[in-house]
Amino acid sequence: MADYSVLQNNFISGEIDPMLEGRLDSVKYQTGLRLCQNVLPTIYGALVKRPGTRYLASVGSLITKARIVLFDGGDDNRYIVEFTNNRMRFYAMDGSLVLHSGSTHEIATTYTDAQLDDLSCVMNKGVLYIVHPSHKPAKLEKTPTPPFTLTELTFTGGMTFSEAGDYPSTQAFKGGRWYLAGTTNNPNTIYASRSPDETGDRFLNFTFSESIDNVETVLPDHAFFLQETDMHGSRINWMINQKRIIVGAGRSIWMDSGEMATPSTFDMNVTLNTGASKVRPQAYQGFVIYAGTGGKTLNIIQYSQDSGGYVGTELSMTARHLLTAGIKEFTVTETQIGAVIWVLLENGSLLSCSLDIGNSVIGWARHPLGYGQDQNEMVVQSIDVVPGSEDEYDKLLLVVRRSGALFLESLSITIPDTLLQDSASPAYIDCHSYHYSVAGTDNVNVPYLGGEMVDAIADQAVLPVQEVSPLGDVTYDRTFMRINIGFPIEAKVTILRPELPSNGTSIGKR
C-alpha cells in the first residue's frame, strides 16, 4: 500500500459540523477540524492555545446564580455590577469589592434569580438603565455617597410605564430619545421619549401632544409610539441602535426608515423575514449580530445600499452541532488575534467564533474551562466584555460555578512574545492567580482553591498537579519566586480525514 504525507496548514474554519464530513470539496472541510477545543483559529490559518482565565473574586458558596454587567462610565470609572437574588454588589476592575462605610456596598433589589437573564441593561451618558417586563424601569448611578444609587423611574405624559403589564422588556437610545418596547400589554409597540431641549435630555417625558392656543398639537420634539400589527403573532424581542433602530421579532427583523425620528416621520419596515430569539444582540463595527429562532443559530447582518435594507448570513452554518443547547448570551471582544465572539449556551458551555468577514474567517471552537474535583459542576453563568483602550485589548468577564462555588474571572487573549513567566504573561491555567516572593518560597496560600487539584507554572517551570489543603495551602518540592496557580486546561485538536489519491475516493476505505 502506498504511503502518503498530507499537509493541512490552514485551520481558519475551526470545528465543523459532522454533517459536513462528506463535503470533501468544501473549503470549510479543507480548513476545518473534527474537534477544536481550548484553541482559537486565527485569520492567519494558525491555531493559538487559549490563555487561562484570571481569578478576580469569589462570589460566594451560598449564592447559586449571578449575572454580571459592566458599568462603563469611562476608562477611570468602570465597575462590574453583580446581580444576584434580590441583591446588587459592585467590584472594581481588579476584583476588589466596592465598600461603603467600611462594609461591602450592597443594594437590595426586587430582581429574583429567575429574572436576572431577562434584565435589559444599557449604558447612556454614565448611567445604567435597567428594564424588565415584571418591574418598573430603573437607573443605576455612580454617586459620591453611597457609591451607587438605584432609582425607580417616574415618567410623565401619555405613557408612564407604571402599571403591571406596561413595563418594557427592551430598550435603546438614539438621537436623544429613549426607545422602550415589548410590554406585556402591547408587545408590538415601540415608544420613544421626547427629544432634548435647552434644558437637556427628556428621557422620562412621554408627552405625545400639548394644547397650543386651545388646539391639541403634535410637535416634532414630542414623544411618539408606533404599533406594528403585521408581526404574524410574534412580539418584539429586542431593539438596538446601529445607525438605525433595529428591532428583532419572533419571525422578522425590522428597521426604521432612516429619517430623523419625529412623530410624523418615524416608521418601521421589515428588512429580513427571519426570526430572532430574545437573546440580547450585539453591535460590532457596521454589523448587528443576533441569535436566531430558539437561540440555535448565530447570525450577522449589515446594511446594504444596493438593496436598501439589511442583508446577512448565518455565522453558525458550519457548526450548528455546537449550538444545540441554545444560546443564552454572547459578546464580542477585539483581541490580539482579531475579533472573537464568545457564546454562552443555556447548559453553561462556552464557545468562541473567530471572525473576520473581510477575509472570510469564521472559525468555531469549544472552551471547557478548567474544573475542580467535580467536573459536572463546572458551568459558566454569565459573561460580559470590558472594552480595551489605546494600550490594551478587550477583556472577557465571566462568572463560573465550580464545585458549588461561584468565581468572578477575566480572560485576555494575548500571544506571548517572550518565554519569561511574569504577571503579564498568559498563563495557560484557568481561574489562576499570580504570586511573587522576593526571597523565594516553596509554599503558596490560595484559599479559593482549597481542597482542589491544581496546576502551576513557577519560574517558567511546569509543576506537577498538586492537591491544595482545605485551608488553601500547597507546598512544592522546589523554591520559586513567581508562580501562577489554578485549574488545568485541556486543549485538543482532531483533524478531519484527508482525501488521498486512489481509484475513486479514499474516504471509507482502509
Short mmCIF file of C-alpha atoms in Angstrom, two decimals:
data_model
loop_
_atom_site.label_atom_id
_atom_site.label_comp_id
_atom_site.label_asym_id
_atom_site.label_seq_id
_atom_site.Cartn_x
_atom_site.Cartn_y
_atom_site.Cartn_z
CA MET A 1 0.00 0.00 0.00
CA ALA A 2 1.34 3.44 -0.89
CA ASP A 3 2.44 5.87 1.80
CA TYR A 4 1.24 9.47 1.64
CA SER A 5 2.30 12.58 3.53
CA VAL A 6 -0.58 15.00 3.90
CA LEU A 7 -0.23 18.65 4.92
CA GLN A 8 -3.01 20.79 6.37
CA ASN A 9 -1.64 24.26 7.00
CA ASN A 10 -4.87 26.21 7.42
CA PHE A 11 -7.42 25.84 10.23
CA ILE A 12 -9.45 29.04 9.87
CA SER A 13 -12.81 27.20 9.87
CA GLY A 14 -12.27 25.64 13.30
CA GLU A 15 -14.58 22.82 14.33
CA ILE A 16 -17.19 21.93 11.71
CA ASP A 17 -20.48 20.07 11.91
CA PRO A 18 -20.30 16.27 11.38
CA MET A 19 -22.94 16.77 8.66
CA LEU A 20 -20.18 18.37 6.57
CA GLU A 21 -17.77 15.45 6.78
CA GLY A 22 -18.86 14.24 3.37
CA ARG A 23 -18.15 17.60 1.72
CA LEU A 24 -14.54 16.93 0.70
CA ASP A 25 -14.86 19.59 -2.00
CA SER A 26 -15.76 22.31 0.51
CA VAL A 27 -13.18 24.88 1.62
CA LYS A 28 -14.72 24.61 5.09
CA TYR A 29 -13.81 20.90 5.15
CA GLN A 30 -10.32 21.54 3.85
CA THR A 31 -9.68 24.20 6.52
CA GLY A 32 -11.78 22.65 9.28
CA LEU A 33 -11.35 20.29 12.23
CA ARG A 34 -13.34 17.48 13.78
CA LEU A 35 -12.54 18.84 17.26
CA CYS A 36 -11.25 22.28 18.20
CA GLN A 37 -11.07 22.56 21.99
CA ASN A 38 -9.47 25.35 24.01
CA VAL A 39 -7.66 26.69 20.96
CA LEU A 40 -8.63 29.62 18.73
CA PRO A 41 -8.47 29.80 14.92
CA THR A 42 -6.75 32.95 13.68
CA ILE A 43 -7.01 34.94 10.45
CA TYR A 44 -3.56 33.58 9.51
CA GLY A 45 -4.81 29.99 9.48
CA ALA A 46 -2.87 29.07 12.60
CA LEU A 47 -4.31 27.93 15.92
CA VAL A 48 -3.38 29.50 19.25
CA LYS A 49 -4.00 27.93 22.62
CA ARG A 50 -6.47 29.81 24.76
CA PRO A 51 -4.82 31.53 27.73
CA GLY A 52 -6.30 30.80 31.12
CA THR A 53 -8.87 32.88 32.94
CA ARG A 54 -7.65 35.10 35.77
CA TYR A 55 -9.23 34.86 39.21
CA LEU A 56 -10.75 38.15 40.34
CA ALA A 57 -13.04 37.30 43.25
CA SER A 58 -15.18 34.66 44.92
CA VAL A 59 -18.86 35.45 44.60
CA GLY A 60 -19.71 33.03 47.40
CA SER A 61 -20.71 29.42 48.02
CA LEU A 62 -24.19 30.31 49.30
CA ILE A 63 -25.12 32.14 46.09
CA THR A 64 -26.47 29.82 43.41
CA LYS A 65 -26.75 32.25 40.50
CA ALA A 66 -25.17 35.54 39.46
CA ARG A 67 -25.17 37.81 36.45
CA ILE A 68 -22.54 40.44 35.71
CA VAL A 69 -22.96 43.71 33.79
CA LEU A 70 -20.24 46.25 33.11
CA PHE A 71 -20.90 49.74 34.44
CA ASP A 72 -18.89 51.69 31.89
CA GLY A 73 -18.53 55.30 32.90
CA GLY A 74 -15.23 55.70 31.03
CA ASP A 75 -11.67 54.41 31.43
CA ASP A 76 -11.36 55.54 35.07
CA ASN A 77 -14.95 54.88 36.03
CA ARG A 78 -15.60 51.23 35.23
CA TYR A 79 -17.10 48.75 37.64
CA ILE A 80 -18.55 45.25 37.50
CA VAL A 81 -22.16 45.09 38.68
CA GLU A 82 -23.08 41.74 40.20
CA PHE A 83 -26.78 40.86 40.19
CA THR A 84 -27.87 38.02 42.48
CA ASN A 85 -31.20 37.11 44.07
CA ASN A 86 -32.66 40.43 45.33
CA ARG A 87 -29.19 41.94 45.67
CA MET A 88 -26.64 44.01 43.80
CA ARG A 89 -22.91 44.34 44.59
CA PHE A 90 -20.04 46.11 42.85
CA TYR A 91 -16.44 45.27 42.01
CA ALA A 92 -13.55 47.42 40.90
CA MET A 93 -11.76 46.15 37.80
CA ASP A 94 -9.13 44.38 39.95
CA GLY A 95 -11.84 42.27 41.61
CA SER A 96 -11.99 44.15 44.91
CA LEU A 97 -15.46 44.82 46.29
CA VAL A 98 -16.66 48.42 46.47
CA LEU A 99 -17.04 49.47 50.11
CA HIS A 100 -19.29 51.97 51.87
CA SER A 101 -18.63 53.00 55.48
CA GLY A 102 -16.15 50.14 55.82
CA SER A 103 -18.52 47.40 54.64
CA THR A 104 -19.35 45.86 51.28
CA HIS A 105 -21.70 48.19 49.41
CA GLU A 106 -24.90 46.31 48.62
CA ILE A 107 -28.22 47.43 47.18
CA ALA A 108 -31.41 45.49 47.81
CA THR A 109 -33.42 44.86 44.63
CA THR A 110 -36.62 43.09 43.63
CA TYR A 111 -34.92 41.14 40.81
CA THR A 112 -35.09 37.41 41.56
CA ASP A 113 -32.78 34.63 40.35
CA ALA A 114 -35.28 33.64 37.67
CA GLN A 115 -35.44 37.21 36.31
CA LEU A 116 -31.74 38.03 36.02
CA ASP A 117 -31.29 36.72 32.47
CA ASP A 118 -34.13 38.90 31.17
CA LEU A 119 -32.81 42.19 32.54
CA SER A 120 -32.09 44.66 29.73
CA CYS A 121 -29.18 46.88 30.81
CA VAL A 122 -27.97 49.77 28.64
CA MET A 123 -25.40 52.46 29.49
CA ASN A 124 -26.08 56.03 28.38
CA LYS A 125 -24.09 59.08 29.49
CA GLY A 126 -22.66 57.39 32.56
CA VAL A 127 -25.98 55.94 33.75
CA LEU A 128 -27.05 52.28 33.59
CA TYR A 129 -30.72 51.96 32.61
CA ILE A 130 -32.46 48.71 33.58
CA VAL A 131 -35.78 47.39 32.28
CA HIS A 132 -37.62 44.11 32.83
CA PRO A 133 -41.19 43.10 31.88
CA SER A 134 -42.06 42.48 35.55
CA HIS A 135 -40.52 45.63 37.04
CA LYS A 136 -40.69 49.40 36.70
CA PRO A 137 -37.76 50.83 34.73
CA ALA A 138 -34.84 51.90 36.92
CA LYS A 139 -31.46 53.59 36.65
CA LEU A 140 -28.17 52.93 38.42
CA GLU A 141 -25.89 55.92 39.00
CA LYS A 142 -22.41 56.42 40.44
CA THR A 143 -22.78 58.82 43.36
CA PRO A 144 -20.41 60.35 45.94
CA THR A 145 -22.12 58.59 48.84
CA PRO A 146 -23.24 55.88 48.76
CA PRO A 147 -21.02 54.78 45.84
CA PHE A 148 -24.01 53.66 43.75
CA THR A 149 -27.70 54.54 43.82
CA LEU A 150 -30.55 52.56 42.23
CA THR A 151 -33.67 54.61 41.49
CA GLU A 152 -37.09 53.54 40.23
CA LEU A 153 -38.08 55.94 37.46
CA THR A 154 -41.21 58.09 37.30
CA PHE A 155 -42.44 59.09 33.84
CA THR A 156 -44.73 61.88 32.68
CA GLY A 157 -47.02 62.13 29.68
CA GLY A 158 -49.25 59.70 27.85
CA MET A 159 -47.27 56.57 28.77
CA THR A 160 -45.89 56.20 32.29
CA PHE A 161 -44.81 52.51 32.39
CA SER A 162 -46.09 52.44 35.97
CA GLU A 163 -48.53 49.51 35.97
CA ALA A 164 -48.01 45.77 35.69
CA GLY A 165 -48.31 44.81 32.04
CA ASP A 166 -46.90 48.18 30.93
CA TYR A 167 -43.28 47.55 31.90
CA PRO A 168 -40.94 47.41 28.86
CA SER A 169 -38.66 44.45 28.20
CA THR A 170 -36.18 46.06 25.80
CA GLN A 171 -34.64 49.49 25.19
CA ALA A 172 -32.34 51.57 23.02
CA PHE A 173 -31.09 55.16 22.84
CA LYS A 174 -30.84 57.12 19.61
CA GLY A 175 -30.92 60.80 18.67
CA GLY A 176 -31.53 61.95 22.24
CA ARG A 177 -34.61 59.76 22.62
CA TRP A 178 -35.14 56.73 24.82
CA TYR A 179 -36.89 53.93 22.94
CA LEU A 180 -38.83 51.38 25.02
CA ALA A 181 -40.76 48.37 23.72
CA GLY A 182 -42.01 44.87 24.37
CA THR A 183 -44.53 45.42 27.16
CA THR A 184 -46.90 42.61 28.07
CA ASN A 185 -49.99 44.63 27.16
CA ASN A 186 -48.53 45.98 23.90
CA PRO A 187 -45.81 43.55 22.80
CA ASN A 188 -45.55 45.04 19.28
CA THR A 189 -45.45 48.73 20.22
CA ILE A 190 -42.38 50.99 20.30
CA TYR A 191 -42.42 54.11 22.48
CA ALA A 192 -39.96 57.00 22.13
CA SER A 193 -39.42 59.82 24.63
CA ARG A 194 -39.31 63.50 23.79
CA SER A 195 -36.13 64.75 22.14
CA PRO A 196 -33.78 67.06 24.10
CA ASP A 197 -34.37 70.77 24.52
CA GLU A 198 -32.31 73.59 26.03
CA THR A 199 -32.72 72.04 29.49
CA GLY A 200 -31.17 68.74 28.42
CA ASP A 201 -32.43 65.21 27.83
CA ARG A 202 -36.07 64.36 28.42
CA PHE A 203 -35.87 60.58 28.67
CA LEU A 204 -38.71 60.42 31.21
CA ASN A 205 -41.10 62.63 29.25
CA PHE A 206 -43.55 60.71 27.07
CA THR A 207 -45.90 63.59 26.26
CA PHE A 208 -47.44 62.85 22.86
CA SER A 209 -49.10 66.25 22.29
CA GLU A 210 -49.95 69.53 24.01
CA SER A 211 -52.56 72.24 23.80
CA ILE A 212 -51.41 75.33 21.93
CA ASP A 213 -53.98 78.11 21.54
CA ASN A 214 -56.64 75.61 22.61
CA VAL A 215 -55.65 73.25 19.81
CA GLU A 216 -54.14 69.83 20.59
CA THR A 217 -50.84 69.97 18.72
CA VAL A 218 -48.13 67.43 17.96
CA LEU A 219 -44.67 69.00 17.63
CA PRO A 220 -41.57 67.38 16.08
CA ASP A 221 -39.95 67.07 19.52
CA HIS A 222 -42.91 65.29 21.11
CA ALA A 223 -42.81 61.68 22.21
CA PHE A 224 -44.43 59.14 19.93
CA PHE A 225 -45.38 55.49 19.67
CA LEU A 226 -45.67 53.06 16.78
CA GLN A 227 -47.68 49.86 16.88
CA GLU A 228 -46.84 47.21 14.29
CA THR A 229 -49.76 44.90 13.53
CA ASP A 230 -48.19 42.57 10.97
CA MET A 231 -45.66 40.65 13.08
CA HIS A 232 -47.58 37.42 12.39
CA GLY A 233 -48.39 36.69 16.01
CA SER A 234 -44.86 37.27 17.29
CA ARG A 235 -43.61 40.05 19.57
CA ILE A 236 -40.69 42.46 19.81
CA ASN A 237 -37.81 40.62 21.47
CA TRP A 238 -35.08 43.26 21.28
CA MET A 239 -34.02 46.66 19.96
CA ILE A 240 -30.57 48.01 19.16
CA ASN A 241 -29.17 51.26 17.77
CA GLN A 242 -26.88 50.58 14.82
CA LYS A 243 -27.20 53.77 12.70
CA ARG A 244 -30.90 52.91 12.66
CA ILE A 245 -33.20 51.40 15.24
CA ILE A 246 -33.16 47.66 14.51
CA VAL A 247 -35.90 45.51 16.02
CA GLY A 248 -35.84 41.74 16.36
CA ALA A 249 -39.20 39.97 16.46
CA GLY A 250 -40.09 36.31 16.65
CA ARG A 251 -40.49 35.97 12.87
CA SER A 252 -38.84 39.04 11.33
CA ILE A 253 -36.18 41.75 11.61
CA TRP A 254 -37.32 45.36 11.27
CA MET A 255 -35.51 48.67 10.69
CA ASP A 256 -36.59 52.29 10.92
CA SER A 257 -36.97 54.43 7.81
CA GLY A 258 -33.68 56.25 8.31
CA GLU A 259 -35.29 59.68 8.59
CA MET A 260 -34.85 61.94 11.61
CA ALA A 261 -37.29 60.48 14.13
CA THR A 262 -40.36 62.65 14.77
CA PRO A 263 -43.99 61.73 15.45
CA SER A 264 -44.80 62.24 11.76
CA THR A 265 -41.76 60.55 10.19
CA PHE A 266 -40.92 57.53 12.36
CA ASP A 267 -41.77 54.24 10.71
CA MET A 268 -40.54 50.64 10.71
CA ASN A 269 -40.24 48.21 7.81
CA VAL A 270 -39.39 44.52 7.56
CA THR A 271 -35.81 44.08 6.35
CA LEU A 272 -35.46 40.30 6.85
CA ASN A 273 -38.12 37.62 7.06
CA THR A 274 -36.29 35.56 9.63
CA GLY A 275 -36.91 35.16 13.33
CA ALA A 276 -34.88 36.38 16.28
CA SER A 277 -34.78 34.99 19.82
CA LYS A 278 -34.87 37.22 22.90
CA VAL A 279 -31.08 36.87 23.37
CA ARG A 280 -29.56 40.35 23.51
CA PRO A 281 -27.96 41.33 20.15
CA GLN A 282 -24.56 42.99 19.77
CA ALA A 283 -23.41 45.82 17.51
CA TYR A 284 -19.97 45.24 16.02
CA GLN A 285 -18.42 47.73 13.58
CA GLY A 286 -21.16 48.15 10.93
CA PHE A 287 -22.83 44.83 11.79
CA VAL A 288 -25.55 43.56 14.09
CA ILE A 289 -25.08 40.04 15.46
CA TYR A 290 -28.12 38.22 16.82
CA ALA A 291 -29.35 34.76 17.79
CA GLY A 292 -31.96 33.16 15.56
CA THR A 293 -35.19 31.43 16.49
CA GLY A 294 -34.80 29.31 19.62
CA GLY A 295 -31.23 30.54 20.05
CA LYS A 296 -29.99 27.69 17.84
CA THR A 297 -28.18 29.86 15.27
CA LEU A 298 -25.92 32.92 15.33
CA ASN A 299 -26.42 35.43 12.54
CA ILE A 300 -24.84 38.67 11.30
CA ILE A 301 -26.46 41.44 9.26
CA GLN A 302 -25.21 44.64 7.63
CA TYR A 303 -26.95 47.47 5.84
CA SER A 304 -26.70 47.30 2.05
CA GLN A 305 -27.06 50.45 -0.04
CA ASP A 306 -27.85 48.31 -3.08
CA SER A 307 -30.84 46.59 -1.51
CA GLY A 308 -31.89 49.49 0.71
CA GLY A 309 -32.08 47.13 3.69
CA TYR A 310 -30.11 44.74 5.82
CA VAL A 311 -28.59 41.59 4.38
CA GLY A 312 -26.93 38.88 6.36
CA THR A 313 -25.58 35.41 6.76
CA GLU A 314 -25.56 32.69 9.37
CA LEU A 315 -22.26 32.52 11.23
CA SER A 316 -23.09 29.11 12.70
CA MET A 317 -23.99 27.37 9.43
CA THR A 318 -20.93 25.09 9.58
CA ALA A 319 -21.10 24.48 13.36
CA ARG A 320 -24.75 24.07 14.29
CA HIS A 321 -23.92 20.94 16.27
CA LEU A 322 -22.24 23.18 18.86
CA LEU A 323 -25.41 25.25 19.46
CA THR A 324 -27.97 22.52 20.13
CA ALA A 325 -28.30 23.60 23.79
CA GLY A 326 -29.37 27.09 22.68
CA ILE A 327 -27.63 30.44 23.09
CA LYS A 328 -28.06 32.17 26.45
CA GLU A 329 -25.96 35.26 25.69
CA PHE A 330 -22.91 36.32 23.71
CA THR A 331 -20.47 39.20 23.42
CA VAL A 332 -17.71 40.36 21.07
CA THR A 333 -14.09 41.08 22.01
CA GLU A 334 -11.34 42.68 19.97
CA THR A 335 -8.19 40.68 20.69
CA GLN A 336 -4.61 40.36 19.54
CA ILE A 337 -5.72 37.70 17.05
CA GLY A 338 -8.74 39.67 15.79
CA ALA A 339 -12.42 39.70 16.70
CA VAL A 340 -13.72 36.81 18.81
CA ILE A 341 -17.40 36.24 19.56
CA TRP A 342 -17.85 34.46 22.90
CA VAL A 343 -21.07 32.44 23.05
CA LEU A 344 -22.53 31.18 26.32
CA LEU A 345 -25.02 28.32 25.97
CA GLU A 346 -28.01 27.53 28.17
CA ASN A 347 -26.18 24.49 29.59
CA GLY A 348 -23.24 26.63 30.74
CA SER A 349 -20.86 25.70 27.92
CA LEU A 350 -18.62 28.37 26.39
CA LEU A 351 -17.87 28.64 22.67
CA SER A 352 -15.85 31.04 20.53
CA CYS A 353 -16.18 32.19 16.94
CA SER A 354 -13.13 33.87 15.43
CA LEU A 355 -14.48 36.42 12.97
CA ASP A 356 -13.08 38.40 10.06
CA ILE A 357 -15.80 38.95 7.48
CA GLY A 358 -13.46 40.72 5.04
CA ASN A 359 -11.16 37.69 4.90
CA SER A 360 -13.96 35.09 5.11
CA VAL A 361 -12.81 33.84 8.51
CA ILE A 362 -15.49 32.16 10.63
CA GLY A 363 -13.83 29.65 12.94
CA TRP A 364 -15.61 27.91 15.82
CA ALA A 365 -14.13 26.31 18.93
CA ARG A 366 -15.37 24.94 22.24
CA HIS A 367 -13.87 26.03 25.57
CA PRO A 368 -14.48 23.78 28.56
CA LEU A 369 -12.84 25.71 31.39
CA GLY A 370 -10.54 24.09 33.93
CA TYR A 371 -12.58 22.43 36.63
CA GLY A 372 -12.35 21.29 40.21
CA GLN A 373 -12.96 17.94 41.86
CA ASP A 374 -16.46 17.60 40.40
CA GLN A 375 -16.25 18.14 36.63
CA ASN A 376 -20.04 18.16 36.24
CA GLU A 377 -20.31 21.29 38.41
CA MET A 378 -18.27 23.49 36.05
CA VAL A 379 -20.66 25.85 34.26
CA VAL A 380 -20.35 29.42 33.05
CA GLN A 381 -23.30 31.51 34.25
CA SER A 382 -22.69 34.96 32.80
CA ILE A 383 -20.31 36.87 30.52
CA ASP A 384 -19.63 40.50 29.58
CA VAL A 385 -16.81 42.46 27.98
CA VAL A 386 -14.53 45.24 29.20
CA PRO A 387 -13.66 47.45 26.21
CA GLY A 388 -9.96 47.97 25.66
CA SER A 389 -8.03 51.21 25.40
CA GLU A 390 -5.25 52.50 23.17
CA ASP A 391 -2.81 50.22 25.00
CA GLU A 392 -4.98 47.20 25.77
CA TYR A 393 -7.30 44.78 24.01
CA ASP A 394 -10.76 43.88 25.28
CA LYS A 395 -11.20 41.53 28.23
CA LEU A 396 -13.91 38.94 28.73
CA LEU A 397 -15.57 38.81 32.16
CA LEU A 398 -17.08 35.54 33.38
CA VAL A 399 -19.00 34.12 36.32
CA VAL A 400 -18.08 30.43 36.65
CA ARG A 401 -19.53 27.83 39.00
CA ARG A 402 -17.11 25.12 40.16
CA SER A 403 -17.60 22.60 42.96
CA GLY A 404 -20.52 24.55 44.38
CA ALA A 405 -18.79 27.95 44.44
CA LEU A 406 -19.05 30.95 42.11
CA PHE A 407 -15.96 32.75 40.82
CA LEU A 408 -15.56 36.06 39.02
CA GLU A 409 -12.86 35.72 36.35
CA SER A 410 -11.42 37.59 33.36
CA LEU A 411 -9.86 36.43 30.10
CA SER A 412 -7.43 38.28 27.83
CA ILE A 413 -6.38 36.73 24.52
CA THR A 414 -2.69 37.50 24.03
CA ILE A 415 0.13 35.85 22.14
CA PRO A 416 3.34 35.70 24.21
CA ASP A 417 6.38 37.34 22.65
CA THR A 418 8.67 36.09 25.39
CA LEU A 419 9.10 32.94 27.44
CA LEU A 420 9.51 34.90 30.65
CA GLN A 421 6.86 33.91 33.17
CA ASP A 422 5.69 37.03 34.94
CA SER A 423 2.34 38.55 35.87
CA ALA A 424 1.85 39.89 32.33
CA SER A 425 2.49 36.57 30.57
CA PRO A 426 -0.52 34.48 29.55
CA ALA A 427 -0.81 31.58 31.99
CA TYR A 428 -2.43 28.51 30.43
CA ILE A 429 -4.23 27.77 33.69
CA ASP A 430 -7.86 28.66 34.41
CA CYS A 431 -9.01 30.71 37.40
CA HIS A 432 -5.34 31.41 38.06
CA SER A 433 -3.77 33.86 40.45
CA TYR A 434 -0.23 35.24 40.40
CA HIS A 435 2.03 35.27 43.45
CA TYR A 436 5.51 36.73 43.94
CA SER A 437 8.08 36.21 46.69
CA VAL A 438 11.27 38.28 46.73
CA ALA A 439 13.12 35.80 48.92
CA GLY A 440 11.71 32.71 47.23
CA THR A 441 9.37 30.11 48.74
CA ASP A 442 8.08 26.58 48.26
CA ASN A 443 4.60 27.37 49.59
CA VAL A 444 1.67 29.46 48.42
CA ASN A 445 -1.69 30.15 50.05
CA VAL A 446 -4.75 30.17 47.76
CA PRO A 447 -7.90 29.89 49.93
CA TYR A 448 -10.26 30.00 46.95
CA LEU A 449 -8.65 26.76 45.65
CA GLY A 450 -8.93 24.91 48.96
CA GLY A 451 -9.37 21.15 48.50
CA GLU A 452 -8.83 21.26 44.72
CA MET A 453 -6.30 19.63 42.40
CA VAL A 454 -4.32 22.46 40.79
CA ASP A 455 -1.83 23.14 38.05
CA ALA A 456 1.01 25.65 38.43
CA ILE A 457 3.79 27.34 36.48
CA ALA A 458 6.64 28.64 38.63
CA ASP A 459 9.68 30.48 37.26
CA GLN A 460 8.95 29.14 33.76
CA ALA A 461 8.72 25.53 35.02
CA VAL A 462 5.56 23.44 34.92
CA LEU A 463 4.97 21.94 38.37
CA PRO A 464 3.20 18.62 38.98
CA VAL A 465 -0.53 18.64 39.68
CA GLN A 466 -0.96 19.04 43.42
CA GLU A 467 -3.81 18.95 45.91
CA VAL A 468 -4.46 22.12 47.90
CA SER A 469 -5.24 21.76 51.60
CA PRO A 470 -8.76 22.70 52.75
CA LEU A 471 -7.33 25.97 54.11
CA GLY A 472 -5.68 26.81 50.80
CA ASP A 473 -2.03 25.87 51.42
CA VAL A 474 0.03 24.00 48.83
CA THR A 475 3.72 23.09 49.14
CA TYR A 476 6.07 22.05 46.34
CA ASP A 477 9.43 20.27 46.35
CA ARG A 478 11.28 23.30 44.98
CA THR A 479 11.51 27.01 45.72
CA PHE A 480 10.36 29.72 43.36
CA MET A 481 9.86 33.47 43.17
CA ARG A 482 6.96 33.68 40.70
CA ILE A 483 4.04 31.32 40.39
CA ASN A 484 0.72 31.19 38.53
CA ILE A 485 -1.64 28.62 40.04
CA GLY A 486 -5.14 27.46 39.11
CA PHE A 487 -7.09 24.74 37.32
CA PRO A 488 -5.53 22.76 34.43
CA ILE A 489 -6.66 23.40 30.84
CA GLU A 490 -7.04 20.56 28.36
CA ALA A 491 -6.51 21.64 24.73
CA LYS A 492 -7.37 19.14 21.98
CA VAL A 493 -7.35 19.24 18.18
CA THR A 494 -8.55 16.42 15.90
CA ILE A 495 -8.15 16.75 12.14
CA LEU A 496 -10.63 15.50 9.55
CA ARG A 497 -9.88 12.57 7.27
CA PRO A 498 -7.93 13.76 4.23
CA GLU A 499 -8.81 12.73 0.68
CA LEU A 500 -5.91 10.70 -0.74
CA PRO A 501 -5.17 9.71 -4.36
CA SER A 502 -6.86 6.38 -5.12
CA ASN A 503 -9.14 4.54 -7.51
CA GLY A 504 -12.17 6.62 -6.63
CA THR A 505 -12.48 8.29 -3.25
CA SER A 506 -10.29 7.19 -0.36
CA ILE A 507 -12.90 8.08 2.25
CA GLY A 508 -14.41 4.95 3.75
CA LYS A 509 -11.54 2.72 2.64
CA ARG A 510 -8.90 1.13 4.82
#
